[in-house]
XYZ file of C-alpha atoms in Angstrom:
312
model
C -7.964 -2.445 -16.111
C -8.286 0.089 -13.374
C -5.139 1.827 -12.270
C -4.443 3.628 -9.012
C -2.984 7.085 -8.606
C -2.542 8.417 -5.074
C -1.057 11.673 -3.817
C 1.765 11.465 -1.319
C 0.732 12.354 2.237
C 2.324 12.365 5.625
C 1.187 10.343 8.605
C 0.257 11.660 12.020
C 0.871 9.646 15.139
C -0.331 10.679 18.600
C 1.102 8.924 21.632
C -1.433 8.396 24.391
C -0.970 5.071 26.163
C -1.515 3.717 29.651
C 2.205 3.867 30.427
C 2.552 7.498 29.384
C -0.446 8.381 31.555
C 1.194 6.760 34.560
C 4.433 8.569 33.823
C 2.614 11.908 33.646
C 0.860 11.478 36.989
C 4.157 10.479 38.595
C 5.823 13.511 36.999
C 2.937 15.722 38.192
C 3.240 14.516 41.777
C 7.035 14.693 42.076
C 7.399 18.016 40.272
C 4.532 19.687 42.134
C 5.888 18.530 45.481
C 9.411 19.697 44.589
C 8.234 23.153 43.495
C 6.049 23.486 46.590
C 8.886 22.565 48.947
C 11.146 25.022 47.146
C 8.453 27.684 47.515
C 8.144 26.999 51.253
C 11.881 27.483 51.744
C 11.956 30.670 49.677
C 11.165 33.995 51.367
C 8.006 35.721 50.260
C 8.621 38.130 47.448
C 10.472 35.633 45.252
C 8.466 34.338 42.275
C 8.964 30.666 43.163
C 5.542 29.537 41.897
C 5.933 30.154 38.176
C 7.564 26.722 37.531
C 4.096 25.194 37.979
C 3.533 26.284 34.376
C 5.942 23.521 33.334
C 3.523 20.940 34.726
C 0.672 22.456 32.758
C 2.786 22.504 29.618
C 3.723 18.818 30.129
C 0.030 17.892 29.808
C 0.295 18.812 26.122
C 1.429 15.247 25.428
C -2.051 13.857 26.126
C -5.197 14.105 24.042
C -7.527 14.489 27.011
C -8.090 17.972 28.469
C -8.514 16.461 31.918
C -4.771 16.345 32.592
C -4.446 20.051 31.743
C -7.298 21.051 34.053
C -5.890 18.982 36.925
C -2.349 20.334 36.478
C -3.696 23.905 36.370
C -5.825 23.422 39.492
C -2.898 21.925 41.400
C -0.568 24.764 40.378
C -3.042 27.483 41.373
C -3.857 25.789 44.691
C -0.202 25.350 45.666
C 0.655 28.961 44.772
C -2.111 30.205 47.065
C -1.132 27.730 49.787
C 2.514 28.771 49.493
C 1.549 32.384 50.100
C 0.227 31.505 53.538
C 2.888 28.954 54.515
C 6.117 30.494 53.176
C 8.260 32.039 55.971
C 9.732 35.515 56.049
C 9.111 38.685 54.074
C 11.856 40.283 51.993
C 9.685 42.703 50.021
C 6.657 44.954 50.496
C 3.291 43.214 50.491
C 2.318 44.770 47.143
C 5.434 43.208 45.552
C 4.610 39.836 47.087
C 1.027 39.974 45.809
C 2.213 41.103 42.389
C 4.590 38.146 42.111
C 1.859 35.702 43.156
C -0.652 37.222 40.725
C 1.880 37.099 37.903
C 2.558 33.421 38.679
C -1.182 32.714 38.544
C -1.414 34.550 35.224
C 1.486 32.541 33.767
C -0.196 29.269 34.747
C -3.593 30.361 33.429
C -2.217 31.590 30.097
C -0.147 28.423 29.709
C -3.253 26.307 30.333
C -5.203 28.318 27.751
C -2.480 27.869 25.140
C -2.179 24.141 25.842
C -5.950 23.660 25.475
C -5.940 25.590 22.184
C -3.060 23.471 20.861
C -4.875 20.292 21.883
C -7.967 21.447 20.028
C -5.947 22.052 16.879
C -4.208 18.675 17.272
C -7.566 16.939 17.630
C -8.901 18.631 14.500
C -5.731 17.698 12.611
C -5.907 14.104 13.846
C -9.557 13.879 12.745
C -8.646 15.242 9.321
C -5.749 12.800 8.945
C -7.995 9.921 10.043
C -10.538 10.843 7.384
C -7.694 11.086 4.877
C -6.208 7.655 5.575
C -9.125 5.580 6.975
C -12.161 4.319 5.077
C -15.186 5.398 7.164
C -17.371 2.417 6.235
C -14.995 -0.450 6.999
C -12.378 1.269 9.212
C -9.740 -0.177 6.894
C -6.893 1.928 5.597
C -7.787 3.565 2.303
C -5.994 3.970 -1.011
C -3.937 6.944 0.184
C -2.553 4.903 3.048
C -1.863 2.042 0.641
C 0.178 4.282 -1.643
C 2.204 5.623 1.266
C 2.884 2.326 3.003
C 3.430 -0.009 0.070
C 6.489 1.976 -0.946
C 7.906 1.535 2.548
C 7.186 -2.199 2.465
C 8.797 -2.584 -0.952
C 11.929 -0.788 0.208
C 12.082 -2.829 3.409
C 11.608 -6.123 1.594
C 14.319 -5.277 -0.931
C 16.716 -4.102 1.750
C 16.401 -7.192 3.940
C 15.699 -9.682 1.129
C 12.291 -10.603 2.536
C 9.214 -11.786 0.707
C 6.276 -9.472 0.115
C 3.033 -10.644 -1.464
C 0.212 -8.434 -2.659
C -3.355 -9.695 -3.041
C -6.289 -7.884 -4.652
C -9.728 -8.951 -3.385
C -12.494 -8.055 -5.812
C -16.078 -8.351 -4.528
C -18.946 -8.866 -6.936
C -22.681 -9.537 -6.773
C -24.486 -11.551 -9.420
C -28.114 -11.798 -10.420
C -29.394 -15.135 -9.155
C -31.231 -15.707 -12.430
C -28.198 -14.984 -14.558
C -24.833 -15.862 -13.040
C -23.009 -14.249 -15.942
C -24.478 -10.817 -15.245
C -22.544 -8.888 -12.622
C -24.146 -6.085 -10.625
C -21.803 -3.629 -8.950
C -24.797 -1.667 -7.678
C -25.873 -4.768 -5.763
C -22.924 -4.307 -3.446
C -24.494 -2.531 -0.506
C -22.704 -1.363 2.618
C -23.623 -4.554 4.458
C -21.872 -6.728 1.872
C -18.803 -4.496 1.854
C -18.514 -4.524 5.648
C -19.119 -8.275 5.790
C -16.337 -9.064 3.347
C -13.930 -6.595 4.908
C -14.450 -8.270 8.292
C -13.923 -11.716 6.796
C -10.719 -10.598 5.072
C -9.486 -9.066 8.320
C -10.119 -12.357 10.141
C -8.179 -14.337 7.536
C -4.949 -12.319 7.772
C -2.332 -11.854 10.482
C -1.687 -8.771 12.565
C 1.493 -8.194 10.557
C -0.477 -8.031 7.291
C -2.098 -4.805 6.142
C -5.629 -4.424 4.742
C -6.672 -1.526 2.506
C -9.897 -0.605 0.747
C -8.695 0.939 -2.508
C -12.021 1.080 -4.340
C -15.736 0.603 -3.736
C -15.555 -3.141 -4.367
C -11.831 -3.769 -4.087
C -9.489 -4.493 -1.193
C -5.739 -5.007 -1.131
C -3.765 -7.026 1.381
C -0.023 -6.707 1.836
C 1.287 -10.005 3.173
C 4.469 -8.974 4.952
C 7.377 -11.430 4.859
C 5.157 -13.994 3.151
C 5.728 -15.886 -0.089
C 3.075 -16.343 -2.739
C 2.184 -19.865 -1.554
C 1.342 -18.791 1.986
C -0.631 -15.821 0.698
C -2.621 -18.119 -1.579
C -3.436 -20.462 1.301
C -4.943 -17.629 3.346
C -6.915 -16.328 0.364
C -8.205 -19.789 -0.602
C -9.697 -20.190 2.873
C -11.614 -16.947 2.474
C -12.998 -17.898 -0.949
C -14.150 -21.245 0.421
C -15.953 -19.488 3.260
C -17.775 -17.147 0.844
C -18.724 -20.136 -1.277
C -20.236 -21.866 1.767
C -22.174 -18.700 2.603
C -23.655 -18.751 -0.903
C -24.650 -22.393 -0.566
C -26.286 -21.721 2.800
C -28.191 -18.747 1.418
C -26.560 -16.290 3.827
C -25.220 -14.043 1.070
C -26.520 -15.430 -2.245
C -24.838 -14.127 -5.371
C -21.857 -12.681 -3.510
C -18.416 -13.666 -4.770
C -14.844 -12.686 -4.077
C -12.059 -13.172 -6.596
C -8.433 -12.839 -5.612
C -5.333 -12.083 -7.643
C -1.944 -12.500 -5.951
C 1.594 -11.713 -6.922
C 4.904 -11.436 -5.106
C 7.542 -8.738 -5.146
C 10.280 -9.357 -7.665
C 13.608 -7.639 -8.227
C 13.132 -4.280 -9.906
C 9.443 -4.017 -9.012
C 7.779 -0.757 -8.092
C 4.211 -0.199 -6.911
C 2.791 0.001 -10.443
C 4.461 -3.194 -11.697
C 3.484 -5.080 -8.549
C -0.129 -3.935 -8.661
C -0.476 -4.534 -12.405
C 0.727 -8.117 -12.014
C -1.796 -8.729 -9.251
C -4.516 -7.282 -11.509
C -3.524 -9.737 -14.235
C -3.907 -12.584 -11.758
C -7.274 -11.190 -10.645
C -8.506 -11.167 -14.234
C -7.650 -14.862 -14.514
C -9.588 -15.631 -11.316
C -12.667 -13.753 -12.549
C -12.575 -15.329 -15.992
C -12.517 -18.744 -14.324
C -15.813 -18.055 -12.575
C -14.936 -16.116 -9.454
C -14.781 -17.237 -5.826
C -11.254 -18.471 -6.450
C -7.646 -17.399 -6.235
C -5.184 -16.970 -9.072
C -1.520 -16.085 -8.880
C 0.757 -14.470 -11.419
C 3.167 -15.992 -11.973
C 2.053 -19.417 -10.821
C 2.683 -20.041 -7.121
C 6.180 -21.332 -6.506
C 8.843 -21.243 -3.843
C 11.614 -18.672 -3.929
C 15.051 -18.518 -2.430
C 14.233 -15.616 -0.134
C 14.071 -16.293 3.582
C 10.652 -16.757 5.105
C 9.724 -15.705 8.630
C 7.005 -17.783 10.364
C 3.775 -15.853 10.863
C 3.929 -16.123 14.639
C 7.290 -14.369 14.632
C 6.228 -11.483 12.414
C 6.289 -8.223 14.303
C 3.069 -6.224 13.765
C 3.533 -2.982 11.932
C 1.367 0.096 11.729
C -2.248 -0.786 12.117
């Protein structure tokens, strides 16, 4: 039996949605107008343009550099415009020019720092994506599984909800000898095909992980072992039909399912699912086995349509 050992890692989340974009442009307009009006009512010689740097700094919340460039251009333009439109002089011209130049420098330096921070954030986000996402299938990988399954176990225990775990094992067999299994026959096309089919057979609240070259894990959130088996049976039947139609001859998927029990941790839960998987493979593959046998429990069950999607 293969076991899984994953290092603990943190997750990185970047907020960049349509609503936050709208909020930023509204903030940019109102704040720029307010600072400009304040500048117009302030005698020349007062450094009333430096607050434009706040607008530039606010663009740090967005991945795109476009917002930073626009905020910087607006700040510089309004500082120059304010120089010509502001009434009164309370200081020598060299002091006035010095204040305006210093304000321009503050905005420019702030923009430079924001762009550098965004570059670092992008590099960090790319690194974290490579750490937690399988590049071939775009599924979460084994590191993400280790991190999130602990959270799901704790949540299920806390709220007395069901949690089922299914291991999907993909295999390819020689057409002349169905008993001979070829792992090397699993090319990228087969892996991507099966990952897409698994993704179609689960709900948005369920989580799909590729934990090995030929192995996927699905966490069925708030789902008992019977419902998890129904979804997995449908997938095995589809693969079987594909074999019969000659679309993917020799390709099989075996599934082992178990459900969280009191006192379980990740290793006990996964080992029990592996035991069920072994039963499914020994029975010929392209089928689902559960360990223990599928049965109803006393825990509450939430209908799939009501399940709130979690991290994708």
